[in-house]
Coordinates of C-alpha atoms (C1' of nucleotides) in Angstrom, one line a residue:
Chain A
M1 CA -25.5 16.3 11.9
R2 CA -24.0 13.0 12.6
K3 CA -26.8 10.5 12.2
D4 CA -27.6 11.4 8.6
R5 CA -24.6 9.5 7.3
A6 CA -25.5 6.3 9.0
D7 CA -29.2 6.6 8.3
E8 CA -29.4 7.3 4.6
R9 CA -26.7 4.8 3.8
A10 CA -28.0 2.0 6.0
A11 CA -31.0 1.9 3.8
A12 CA -29.1 1.4 0.6
L13 CA -26.7 -1.3 1.5
R14 CA -27.0 -4.9 1.1
L15 CA -27.7 -6.0 4.6
M16 CA -26.5 -9.6 4.5
H17 CA -24.4 -9.0 7.4
R18 CA -25.3 -9.2 11.0
R19 CA -23.7 -6.7 13.3
S20 CA -25.5 -7.2 16.6
K21 CA -24.6 -10.1 18.7
A22 CA -28.2 -10.7 19.3
A23 CA -28.6 -13.6 16.9
E24 CA -26.2 -15.7 18.8
A25 CA -27.7 -19.1 18.8
K26 CA -28.0 -19.3 15.0
P27 CA -27.0 -22.9 14.3
A28 CA -26.1 -23.0 10.6
R29 CA -24.0 -19.8 10.4
T30 CA -21.3 -19.7 7.9
R31 CA -19.3 -19.5 11.1
A32 CA -16.8 -16.7 10.4
G33 CA -13.3 -17.4 9.2
A34 CA -11.7 -17.8 5.9
T35 CA -12.8 -16.5 2.6
P36 CA -16.5 -17.1 1.7
R37 CA -15.6 -16.7 -1.9
L38 CA -17.4 -13.6 -3.0
R39 CA -20.3 -12.1 -1.3
T40 CA -22.2 -10.3 -4.0
P41 CA -25.3 -12.1 -5.0
E42 CA -24.5 -12.0 -8.7
A43 CA -21.9 -14.7 -8.3
R44 CA -19.0 -13.8 -10.5
S45 CA -18.7 -17.6 -10.9
E46 CA -15.1 -18.6 -11.7
I47 CA -12.3 -16.5 -10.4
A48 CA -12.1 -16.5 -6.7
V49 CA -11.4 -13.1 -5.1
T50 CA -10.7 -12.2 -1.6
T51 CA -13.2 -9.9 0.1
H52 CA -10.3 -7.5 0.7
E53 CA -9.7 -7.5 -3.1
S54 CA -13.3 -6.7 -4.0
V55 CA -13.5 -4.0 -1.3
Y56 CA -10.2 -2.6 -2.6
R57 CA -11.5 -2.4 -6.2
G58 CA -14.8 -0.9 -5.0
L59 CA -13.0 1.9 -3.1
R60 CA -10.5 2.4 -5.8
N61 CA -13.1 2.9 -8.5
R62 CA -15.0 5.2 -6.2
I63 CA -11.9 7.3 -5.7
L64 CA -10.9 7.1 -9.3
F65 CA -14.3 8.2 -10.7
G66 CA -15.0 10.9 -8.2
G67 CA -17.1 9.1 -5.7
F68 CA -15.4 10.8 -2.8
L69 CA -15.0 14.5 -2.1
P70 CA -11.5 15.7 -1.3
G71 CA -11.1 16.2 2.4
S72 CA -14.0 14.0 3.3
A73 CA -13.4 11.7 6.2
V74 CA -13.5 7.9 6.0
T75 CA -13.9 5.4 8.8
L76 CA -13.2 1.7 8.9
R77 CA -16.4 0.8 10.6
G78 CA -18.4 3.2 8.4
L79 CA -17.1 1.7 5.2
A80 CA -17.6 -1.8 6.6
E81 CA -21.3 -1.0 7.1
D82 CA -21.6 0.6 3.8
M83 CA -20.2 -2.3 1.9
G84 CA -21.7 -5.0 4.1
V85 CA -18.5 -6.6 5.2
S86 CA -16.6 -6.8 8.5
P87 CA -14.0 -4.2 9.3
M88 CA -11.2 -6.5 8.6
P89 CA -10.9 -6.5 4.8
I90 CA -11.6 -2.8 5.0
R91 CA -8.5 -2.3 7.0
E92 CA -6.4 -4.0 4.5
A93 CA -7.9 -2.2 1.5
V94 CA -7.6 1.1 3.2
R95 CA -4.0 0.4 4.2
R96 CA -3.3 -0.4 0.6
L97 CA -4.9 2.7 -0.6
I98 CA -3.0 4.8 1.9
A99 CA 0.2 3.3 0.6
E100 CA -0.9 4.3 -2.9
R101 CA -1.6 7.8 -1.7
A102 CA -5.2 7.5 -2.6
L103 CA -6.1 8.0 1.0
K104 CA -4.2 9.7 3.7
M105 CA -3.9 9.0 7.4
Q106 CA -3.3 12.1 9.5
D107 CA -1.6 12.2 12.8
N108 CA -4.9 11.8 14.5
R109 CA -4.9 8.4 12.9
R110 CA -8.0 9.6 11.1
V111 CA -8.3 8.6 7.5
L112 CA -9.4 11.0 4.8
V113 CA -9.5 11.6 1.1
P114 CA -6.5 13.9 0.8
P115 CA -7.3 17.5 -0.2
M116 CA -5.4 18.9 -3.2
T117 CA -2.8 21.6 -2.9
Q118 CA -1.2 23.7 -5.6
E119 CA 2.1 22.0 -5.1
T120 CA 0.8 18.5 -5.2
F121 CA -1.2 19.3 -8.3
E122 CA 1.9 20.7 -10.0
Q123 CA 3.8 17.5 -9.3
I124 CA 1.0 15.4 -10.6
V125 CA 1.0 17.3 -13.8
F126 CA 4.7 16.9 -14.2
A127 CA 4.6 13.2 -13.5
R128 CA 1.7 12.7 -15.9
K129 CA 3.4 14.6 -18.7
T130 CA 6.6 12.7 -18.2
L131 CA 5.3 9.2 -17.9
E132 CA 2.1 8.9 -19.9
P133 CA 3.4 9.9 -23.3
E134 CA 6.2 7.4 -22.7
L135 CA 3.7 4.7 -21.9
A136 CA 1.7 5.4 -24.9
V137 CA 4.7 5.3 -27.2
R138 CA 5.8 2.0 -25.7
A139 CA 2.3 0.6 -26.3
M140 CA 2.1 1.6 -29.9
D141 CA 3.9 -1.4 -31.3
R142 CA 1.7 -3.8 -29.5
I143 CA -1.5 -2.2 -30.4
G144 CA -3.3 -3.7 -33.4
P145 CA -6.7 -3.0 -35.0
A146 CA -8.5 -4.9 -32.4
E147 CA -7.0 -2.9 -29.6
I148 CA -7.7 0.3 -31.5
R149 CA -11.3 -0.6 -31.8
R150 CA -11.6 -1.0 -28.1
I151 CA -9.8 2.3 -27.5
V152 CA -12.2 4.0 -29.9
A153 CA -15.1 2.5 -28.1
H154 CA -14.0 4.1 -24.9
D155 CA -13.6 7.4 -26.6
K156 CA -17.1 7.2 -27.9
A157 CA -18.3 6.5 -24.4
V158 CA -16.4 9.6 -23.3
D159 CA -18.3 11.7 -25.9
R160 CA -21.6 10.2 -24.9
A161 CA -21.0 11.0 -21.3
M162 CA -20.0 14.5 -22.1
A163 CA -23.1 15.0 -24.1
M164 CA -25.2 13.9 -21.2
S165 CA -23.1 15.8 -18.7
D166 CA -22.6 12.5 -16.9
V167 CA -19.6 13.3 -14.8
H168 CA -19.0 9.9 -13.4
G169 CA -19.4 8.2 -16.8
Y170 CA -17.0 10.7 -18.3
M171 CA -14.4 10.1 -15.7
E172 CA -14.7 6.3 -16.0
S173 CA -14.6 6.3 -19.7
N174 CA -11.7 8.7 -19.8
F175 CA -9.8 6.5 -17.4
R176 CA -10.5 3.4 -19.5
F177 CA -9.5 5.2 -22.7
H178 CA -6.1 6.1 -21.3
F179 CA -5.3 2.9 -19.7
A180 CA -6.6 0.8 -22.6
I181 CA -3.6 2.4 -24.3
Y182 CA -1.1 2.3 -21.5
E183 CA -1.7 -1.3 -20.4
H184 CA -0.3 -2.6 -23.7
A185 CA 3.1 -1.0 -23.0
G186 CA 4.2 -4.1 -21.2
A187 CA 5.5 -1.7 -18.5
D188 CA 3.9 -2.7 -15.3
T189 CA 6.3 -0.8 -13.1
L190 CA 5.7 2.5 -14.9
L191 CA 2.0 1.7 -15.1
A192 CA 1.8 1.4 -11.4
L193 CA 3.3 4.8 -10.9
V194 CA 0.7 6.3 -13.2
E195 CA -2.1 4.5 -11.5
S196 CA -1.1 5.9 -8.2
I197 CA -1.0 9.4 -9.7
W198 CA -4.5 9.0 -11.1
L199 CA -5.8 7.9 -7.7
Q200 CA -4.5 11.1 -6.3
F201 CA -6.3 13.5 -8.5
G202 CA -9.5 11.5 -9.0
P203 CA -11.5 13.2 -6.3
F204 CA -10.1 16.6 -7.2
M205 CA -11.0 16.1 -10.9
R206 CA -14.6 15.5 -9.9
M207 CA -14.8 18.8 -8.1
A208 CA -13.8 20.6 -11.3
Y209 CA -16.3 18.8 -13.5
N210 CA -19.0 19.2 -10.9
R211 CA -18.5 22.9 -11.0
W212 CA -18.3 23.5 -14.7
G213 CA -19.7 20.4 -16.4
T214 CA -17.8 18.5 -19.0
S215 CA -19.2 19.9 -22.2
D216 CA -16.7 22.6 -22.9
L217 CA -13.8 20.2 -23.0
E218 CA -12.3 19.7 -26.4
D219 CA -11.8 16.1 -27.3
Q220 CA -8.0 15.6 -27.7
H221 CA -8.4 11.9 -28.0
Q222 CA -8.9 12.0 -31.7
A223 CA -5.3 13.0 -32.4
A224 CA -4.1 10.2 -30.3
I225 CA -6.2 7.6 -32.1
A226 CA -5.1 9.0 -35.4
A227 CA -1.5 8.8 -34.4
L228 CA -1.9 5.2 -33.2
Q229 CA -3.4 4.3 -36.6
R230 CA -0.6 6.0 -38.5
R231 CA 2.0 4.6 -36.1
D232 CA 3.4 8.0 -35.6
R233 CA 5.4 8.0 -32.4
K234 CA 6.0 11.7 -32.3
A235 CA 2.4 12.6 -32.9
L236 CA 1.2 10.2 -30.3
R237 CA 3.6 11.5 -27.8
A238 CA 2.4 15.0 -28.5
A239 CA -1.3 14.1 -28.5
I240 CA -1.1 12.5 -25.0
A241 CA 1.0 15.4 -23.7
A242 CA -1.6 17.8 -25.1
D243 CA -4.5 15.9 -23.6
V244 CA -2.8 15.9 -20.2
S245 CA -1.9 19.5 -20.4
Q246 CA -5.3 20.7 -21.5
G247 CA -7.3 18.5 -19.1
M248 CA -5.1 19.3 -16.1
S249 CA -4.9 23.1 -16.7
F250 CA -8.7 23.1 -17.0
I251 CA -9.0 21.3 -13.7
G252 CA -6.4 23.4 -12.0
E253 CA -7.7 26.7 -13.1
T254 CA -11.2 25.8 -12.3
V255 CA -10.7 24.6 -8.7
L256 CA -7.4 26.0 -7.4
R257 CA -7.5 29.4 -6.0
R258 CA -4.6 31.8 -6.6
S259 CA -2.5 31.5 -3.5
S260 CA 0.9 32.9 -4.4
Chain B
M1 CA 15.8 -28.0 5.4
R2 CA 12.9 -26.4 7.0
K3 CA 13.7 -26.1 10.6
D4 CA 16.9 -24.1 10.2
R5 CA 15.1 -20.8 9.7
A6 CA 13.1 -21.1 12.8
D7 CA 15.9 -22.4 14.9
E8 CA 18.7 -20.0 14.2
R9 CA 16.5 -17.0 14.3
A10 CA 14.5 -17.9 17.4
A11 CA 17.7 -17.6 19.3
A12 CA 18.4 -14.0 18.2
L13 CA 15.0 -12.4 18.7
R14 CA 13.7 -10.5 21.6
L15 CA 11.4 -13.0 23.2
M16 CA 9.2 -10.6 25.0
H17 CA 6.2 -12.2 23.4
R18 CA 4.4 -15.3 24.4
R19 CA 3.1 -17.5 21.7
S20 CA 2.0 -20.6 23.5
K21 CA -1.3 -20.5 25.3
A22 CA 0.2 -22.3 28.2
A23 CA 0.9 -19.3 30.4
E24 CA -2.8 -18.6 30.7
A25 CA -3.3 -17.6 34.3
K26 CA -0.7 -14.9 34.2
P27 CA -2.4 -12.1 36.2
A28 CA -0.7 -8.9 35.4
R29 CA -0.5 -9.4 31.6
T30 CA -0.5 -6.4 29.4
R31 CA -3.7 -7.9 28.2
A32 CA -3.5 -7.6 24.5
G33 CA -5.2 -4.9 22.6
A34 CA -4.3 -1.4 21.6
T35 CA -0.9 0.0 21.1
P36 CA 1.7 -0.7 23.8
R37 CA 3.6 2.2 22.5
L38 CA 6.9 0.9 21.2
R39 CA 8.3 -2.4 22.1
T40 CA 12.0 -2.1 21.5
P41 CA 14.0 -1.9 24.7
E42 CA 16.0 1.2 23.7
A43 CA 12.9 3.4 24.1
R44 CA 12.8 6.0 21.4
S45 CA 11.3 8.1 24.1
E46 CA 9.0 10.8 22.7
I47 CA 7.1 10.1 19.5
A48 CA 4.6 7.3 19.8
V49 CA 4.7 4.9 16.9
T50 CA 2.4 2.1 16.2
T51 CA 3.8 -1.4 16.1
H52 CA 2.8 -1.6 12.5
E53 CA 4.8 1.5 11.8
S54 CA 8.0 0.2 13.3
V55 CA 7.6 -3.1 11.7
Y56 CA 7.1 -1.4 8.4
R57 CA 10.2 0.7 8.9
G58 CA 12.2 -2.4 9.8
L59 CA 11.1 -4.4 6.8
R60 CA 11.5 -1.3 4.5
N61 CA 15.1 -0.8 5.6
R62 CA 15.9 -4.5 5.3
I63 CA 14.6 -4.4 1.7
L64 CA 16.2 -1.1 0.8
F65 CA 19.6 -2.0 2.1
G66 CA 19.7 -5.5 0.7
G67 CA 18.5 -7.6 3.7
F68 CA 16.4 -9.8 1.5
L69 CA 17.3 -11.9 -1.5
P70 CA 15.2 -11.4 -4.6
G71 CA 12.8 -14.3 -5.0
S72 CA 13.0 -15.3 -1.3
A73 CA 9.7 -16.2 0.3
V74 CA 8.3 -14.3 3.2
T75 CA 5.6 -15.5 5.6
L76 CA 3.5 -13.5 8.0
R77 CA 4.0 -15.8 10.9
G78 CA 7.6 -16.1 10.2
L79 CA 8.2 -12.4 10.2
A80 CA 6.1 -12.1 13.3
E81 CA 8.3 -14.5 15.2
D82 CA 11.5 -12.9 13.8
M83 CA 10.4 -9.5 15.0
G84 CA 8.8 -10.6 18.2
V85 CA 5.3 -9.2 17.4
S86 CA 1.9 -10.7 16.7
P87 CA 1.1 -11.4 13.1
M88 CA -1.4 -8.5 13.0
P89 CA 0.9 -5.6 12.5
I90 CA 3.0 -7.7 10.1
R91 CA -0.1 -8.1 7.9
E92 CA -0.5 -4.4 7.7
A93 CA 3.1 -3.7 7.0
V94 CA 3.3 -6.4 4.4
R95 CA 0.2 -5.2 2.7
R96 CA 1.6 -1.8 2.6
L97 CA 4.9 -3.0 1.1
I98 CA 3.0 -5.0 -1.5
A99 CA 1.2 -1.9 -2.5
E100 CA 4.5 -0.1 -2.8
R101 CA 5.7 -3.0 -4.9
A102 CA 8.5 -3.8 -2.5
L103 CA 6.9 -7.2 -2.0
K104 CA 4.8 -9.2 -4.3
M105 CA 1.9 -11.5 -3.7
Q106 CA 1.6 -14.3 -6.2
D107 CA -1.6 -16.0 -7.1
N108 CA -0.8 -18.7 -4.5
R109 CA -1.3 -15.9 -2.0
R110 CA 2.3 -16.5 -1.1
V111 CA 4.4 -13.4 -0.5
L112 CA 7.9 -13.0 -1.8
V113 CA 10.6 -10.5 -2.6
P114 CA 10.0 -9.9 -6.3
P115 CA 12.7 -11.2 -8.6
M116 CA 14.1 -8.8 -11.1
T117 CA 13.5 -9.1 -14.8
Q118 CA 15.2 -7.3 -17.6
E119 CA 12.0 -5.5 -18.5
T120 CA 11.3 -4.3 -15.0
F121 CA 14.9 -3.2 -14.6
E122 CA 14.8 -1.1 -17.7
Q123 CA 11.7 0.6 -16.5
I124 CA 13.3 1.4 -13.2
V125 CA 16.2 2.9 -14.9
F126 CA 13.9 5.1 -17.0
A127 CA 11.9 6.2 -14.0
R128 CA 15.1 7.0 -12.0
K129 CA 16.7 9.0 -14.9
T130 CA 13.5 10.9 -15.4
L131 CA 12.5 11.7 -11.8
E132 CA 15.7 11.9 -9.8
P133 CA 17.5 14.7 -11.6
E134 CA 14.2 16.6 -11.5
L135 CA 14.0 16.2 -7.7
A136 CA 17.6 17.2 -7.3
V137 CA 17.1 20.4 -9.3
R138 CA 14.0 21.3 -7.4
A139 CA 15.9 20.8 -4.1
M140 CA 18.8 23.0 -5.1
D141 CA 17.2 26.3 -4.1
R142 CA 16.3 25.0 -0.7
I143 CA 19.7 23.5 0.1
G144 CA 22.0 25.7 2.1
P145 CA 25.5 25.1 3.7
A146 CA 24.0 23.1 6.6
E147 CA 22.2 20.7 4.3
I148 CA 25.3 20.4 2.1
R149 CA 27.3 19.5 5.1
R150 CA 25.0 16.7 5.9
I151 CA 25.0 15.5 2.3
V152 CA 28.8 15.5 2.2
A153 CA 28.8 13.5 5.4
H154 CA 26.7 10.8 3.8
D155 CA 29.0 10.7 0.8
K156 CA 32.0 10.3 3.2
A157 CA 30.2 7.4 4.7
V158 CA 29.7 5.9 1.3
D159 CA 33.4 6.1 0.7
R160 CA 34.2 4.6 4.0
A161 CA 31.8 1.7 3.4
M162 CA 33.3 1.1 -0.1
A163 CA 36.8 1.0 1.4
M164 CA 35.7 -1.6 3.8
S165 CA 33.6 -3.6 1.3
D166 CA 30.7 -3.1 3.6
V167 CA 27.8 -3.7 1.2
H168 CA 25.0 -2.9 3.6
G169 CA 26.7 0.2 4.8
Y170 CA 27.3 1.3 1.3
M171 CA 23.7 0.8 0.3
E172 CA 22.4 2.6 3.4
S173 CA 24.7 5.6 3.0
N174 CA 24.1 5.8 -0.7
F175 CA 20.4 5.9 -0.1
R176 CA 20.8 8.5 2.5
F177 CA 23.0 10.6 0.3
H178 CA 20.4 10.7 -2.5
F179 CA 17.4 11.3 -0.3
A180 CA 19.2 13.9 1.7
I181 CA 19.1 15.8 -1.5
Y182 CA 15.7 14.8 -2.8
E183 CA 13.8 15.4 0.4
H184 CA 14.4 19.1 0.2
A185 CA 12.6 19.4 -3.1
G186 CA 9.4 19.9 -1.3
A187 CA 7.9 17.4 -3.7
D188 CA 6.4 14.7 -1.6
T189 CA 4.3 13.2 -4.5
L190 CA 7.3 12.7 -6.7
L191 CA 9.4 11.6 -3.8
A192 CA 7.0 8.8 -3.0
L193 CA 7.3 7.6 -6.6
V194 CA 11.1 7.5 -6.3
E195 CA 10.9 5.7 -2.9
S196 CA 8.8 3.0 -4.4
I197 CA 11.3 2.6 -7.2
W198 CA 14.2 2.2 -4.8
L199 CA 12.3 -0.3 -2.8
Q200 CA 12.0 -2.4 -6.0
F201 CA 15.6 -2.6 -6.9
G202 CA 17.1 -2.8 -3.4
P203 CA 17.3 -6.5 -3.1
F204 CA 18.6 -6.8 -6.6
M205 CA 21.3 -4.1 -6.1
R206 CA 22.5 -6.2 -3.2
M207 CA 23.0 -9.2 -5.4
A208 CA 25.2 -7.2 -7.8
Y209 CA 27.4 -5.8 -5.0
N210 CA 27.6 -9.1 -3.3
R211 CA 29.0 -10.6 -6.4
W212 CA 31.5 -8.0 -7.3
G213 CA 32.2 -5.9 -4.3
T214 CA 31.7 -2.2 -4.3
S215 CA 35.3 -1.0 -4.7
D216 CA 35.4 -0.5 -8.4
L217 CA 32.6 1.9 -8.4
E218 CA 33.6 5.4 -9.4
D219 CA 32.3 8.0 -7.0
Q220 CA 30.0 10.2 -9.0
H221 CA 28.7 12.0 -6.0
Q222 CA 31.5 14.6 -6.1
A223 CA 30.2 16.2 -9.2
A224 CA 26.7 16.5 -7.7
I225 CA 28.1 18.1 -4.5
A226 CA 30.1 20.5 -6.5
A227 CA 27.1 21.4 -8.6
L228 CA 25.1 22.0 -5.5
Q229 CA 27.7 24.4 -4.2
R230 CA 28.0 26.3 -7.5
R231 CA 24.2 26.3 -7.8
D232 CA 24.6 24.9 -11.3
R233 CA 21.3 23.4 -12.3
K234 CA 22.5 21.9 -15.5
A235 CA 25.5 20.3 -13.9
L236 CA 23.5 18.9 -11.1
R237 CA 21.0 17.4 -13.4
A238 CA 23.8 15.8 -15.4
A239 CA 25.6 14.6 -12.3
I240 CA 22.6 12.8 -10.9
A241 CA 21.7 11.3 -14.3
A242 CA 25.3 10.1 -14.6
D243 CA 25.3 8.6 -11.2
V244 CA 22.1 6.7 -11.9
S245 CA 23.3 5.6 -15.3
Q246 CA 26.6 4.3 -14.1
G247 CA 25.3 2.6 -11.0
M248 CA 22.4 1.0 -12.7
S249 CA 24.3 -0.2 -15.8
F250 CA 26.9 -1.7 -13.4
I251 CA 24.2 -3.5 -11.6
G252 CA 22.4 -4.6 -14.7
E253 CA 25.4 -5.9 -16.5
T254 CA 26.6 -7.7 -13.4
V255 CA 23.5 -9.6 -12.6
L256 CA 21.2 -9.8 -15.6
R257 CA 21.9 -12.5 -18.1
R258 CA 21.6 -11.9 -21.7
S259 CA 18.1 -13.1 -22.6
S260 CA 17.2 -11.6 -26.0
Chain C
dA1 C1' 12.8 -46.6 -9.0
dC2 C1' 8.8 -43.8 -10.3
dC3 C1' 4.4 -41.9 -10.3
dT4 C1' 0.1 -41.2 -7.9
dT5 C1' -2.6 -40.7 -3.8
dT6 C1' -3.3 -39.6 1.0
dC7 C1' -2.4 -37.0 4.9
dC8 C1' -0.7 -33.3 7.7
dA9 C1' 1.6 -28.9 8.5
dT10 C1' 1.7 -24.2 6.9
dT11 C1' -0.2 -20.1 5.0
dG12 C1' -3.2 -16.1 4.2
dT13 C1' -7.9 -14.4 5.4
dG14 C1' -11.9 -13.0 8.1
dA15 C1' -14.3 -12.3 12.5
dT16 C1' -14.5 -10.8 16.9
dC17 C1' -13.1 -8.8 21.1
dA18 C1' -10.4 -5.6 24.1
dC19 C1' -8.0 -1.4 24.6
dA20 C1' -6.0 3.5 24.4
dT21 C1' -6.8 7.6 22.3
dT22 C1' -9.4 11.1 20.3
dA23 C1' -13.6 13.5 19.1
dT24 C1' -18.1 14.9 20.3
dT25 C1' -21.9 15.9 23.3
dC26 C1' -23.9 17.1 27.5
dG27 C1' -24.5 19.6 31.7
dC28 C1' -23.3 23.0 34.9
dG29 C1' -21.9 27.5 36.5
dC30 C1' -21.9 32.1 35.5
Chain D
dG1 C1' -26.7 32.6 26.1
dC2 C1' -21.7 31.1 26.6
dG3 C1' -17.5 29.1 27.7
dC4 C1' -15.6 25.1 30.1
dG5 C1' -15.2 20.7 32.2
dA6 C1' -16.9 15.9 32.6
dA7 C1' -18.9 12.1 30.5
dT8 C1' -19.8 9.4 26.6
dA9 C1' -19.3 7.8 21.8
dA10 C1' -16.4 6.6 18.1
dT11 C1' -12.0 5.4 16.0
dG12 C1' -7.8 2.8 14.7
dT13 C1' -4.8 -0.9 16.6
dG14 C1' -3.4 -5.4 18.3
dA15 C1' -4.4 -10.2 19.8
dT16 C1' -6.5 -14.4 19.1
dC17 C1' -9.2 -17.9 17.1
dA18 C1' -11.3 -20.5 13.1
dC19 C1' -11.2 -21.8 8.5
dA20 C1' -10.2 -23.0 3.5
dA21 C1' -6.6 -23.6 0.5
dT22 C1' -2.2 -24.9 -0.7
dG23 C1' 2.4 -27.4 -0.3
dG24 C1' 5.1 -31.0 0.7
dA25 C1' 6.1 -35.3 2.6
dA26 C1' 5.0 -39.9 3.5
dA27 C1' 2.7 -44.1 1.9
dG28 C1' 1.0 -47.0 -1.6
dG29 C1' 0.7 -49.2 -6.0
dT30 C1' 2.8 -50.6 -10.3

DNA sequence: ACCTTTCCATTGTGATCACATTATTCGCGC
DNA sequence: GCGCGAATAATGTGATCACAATGGAAAGGT
């Protein structure tokens, strides 16, 4: 009941790291320290990223697209083994995600994916309905045909994933659809708030879709796309608000138990 | 032009730390590792905090109450010396503050207090006017006479600080006044968003008040207190919105140059 | 004087170890 | 079998070292 985690995961990970201190006399070791400039074999060539950064992105996506169950525990050393890096960059990535409220550290100092409560969920809905239509409207003026084409592509990917009941694919494409719009608002400060919000309901969203599948979700994205093309502010605002409302009430009703 | 920082500060810091490896044979050293459970002399007694946590709070307050200039650089080792701790907990605190957008890491990997731009400022105003009245209204039902008394006390402290042109005191009391209201909303998720926002304009706010003093600021807090006592939602919402509007437009007009 | 080049100090990052604390497991008595 | 205590494993935290990259100053050439 404890070993399973270590066992089944140990097999799947890239094992380019050496944990045991056995191999001590190795002469030509990279010899620790500094940034080895990307560890994944498929060298991303140009842009140099810190290990911490790529770990952060990995965890972030996993949270955002439902790779973690709400309430599940997370340990520094465990993640380090899973991702084939030392605990150090994990610490920084986790600290960062805790600050963004994607993870939570309890008084035990144990880290976990925060479980959802009715109150938190309600606040998330409020924040989304307040901020996201605003971001969309601000983005409208800076969205041309090229951007619309990309947005539509994400929406198509959403439909495809829904048809295949691919929950992860749905969540990823849905995220990309929304943020392909928002990112053009030129409003980094507001965007950061919304990203933090999405990180908080990602794992929870996955629970809902796991339970019911994604197929009976109406696609509210069409209205938003049409509004973008018509440059109709009011309609865009309404479309985004409706999408948020519908999606969130579906999730909320599916997973949250009556508790009042 | 470089030494001054180290020099004048080195004098003022608690020097309970030993940097040089000279004193090596010291026998009864605390011997590194783990959490020494609070280092400040004035032992906060009970609750055990990590070093990282107290460092975080220190930096946070310094940012929030205008202890840093926008655009000023910050280094891990420098802060470590200033605060008399090893670079390690600084790293975590800084990483956390970067995630909260209180600090910024540029591509250089240099850390600085982010300078303000017109665009960012406008977004901050929007977020404040959207979120803070909401928080206040949500808090109203849970605020009784005892809480009001504390809120009034903070407001009195604001007046006192203004009378004395004590900028830091004004900023601290003003912060405490607002959050003494908001914290009763029972809306941690929204509260976190607002806290991040305040962290972002703290240093900038200080610039404005440094330049003009605080005395010609009308006190909009009275209306909010009155609304709380009357339990008048609409009035409270309006009062908070007015306070934000007035304060922020004063700051904005004082510091931001016309650039369009 | 001014621009380039070389050198050195400084900075953030990662690895590794030590430690206190907390969780889990094991063994003993009943 | 079942609770309860001791022993053991696991976890986050802090310190320290090593390293690559960057910045800035000194040195050199024109």
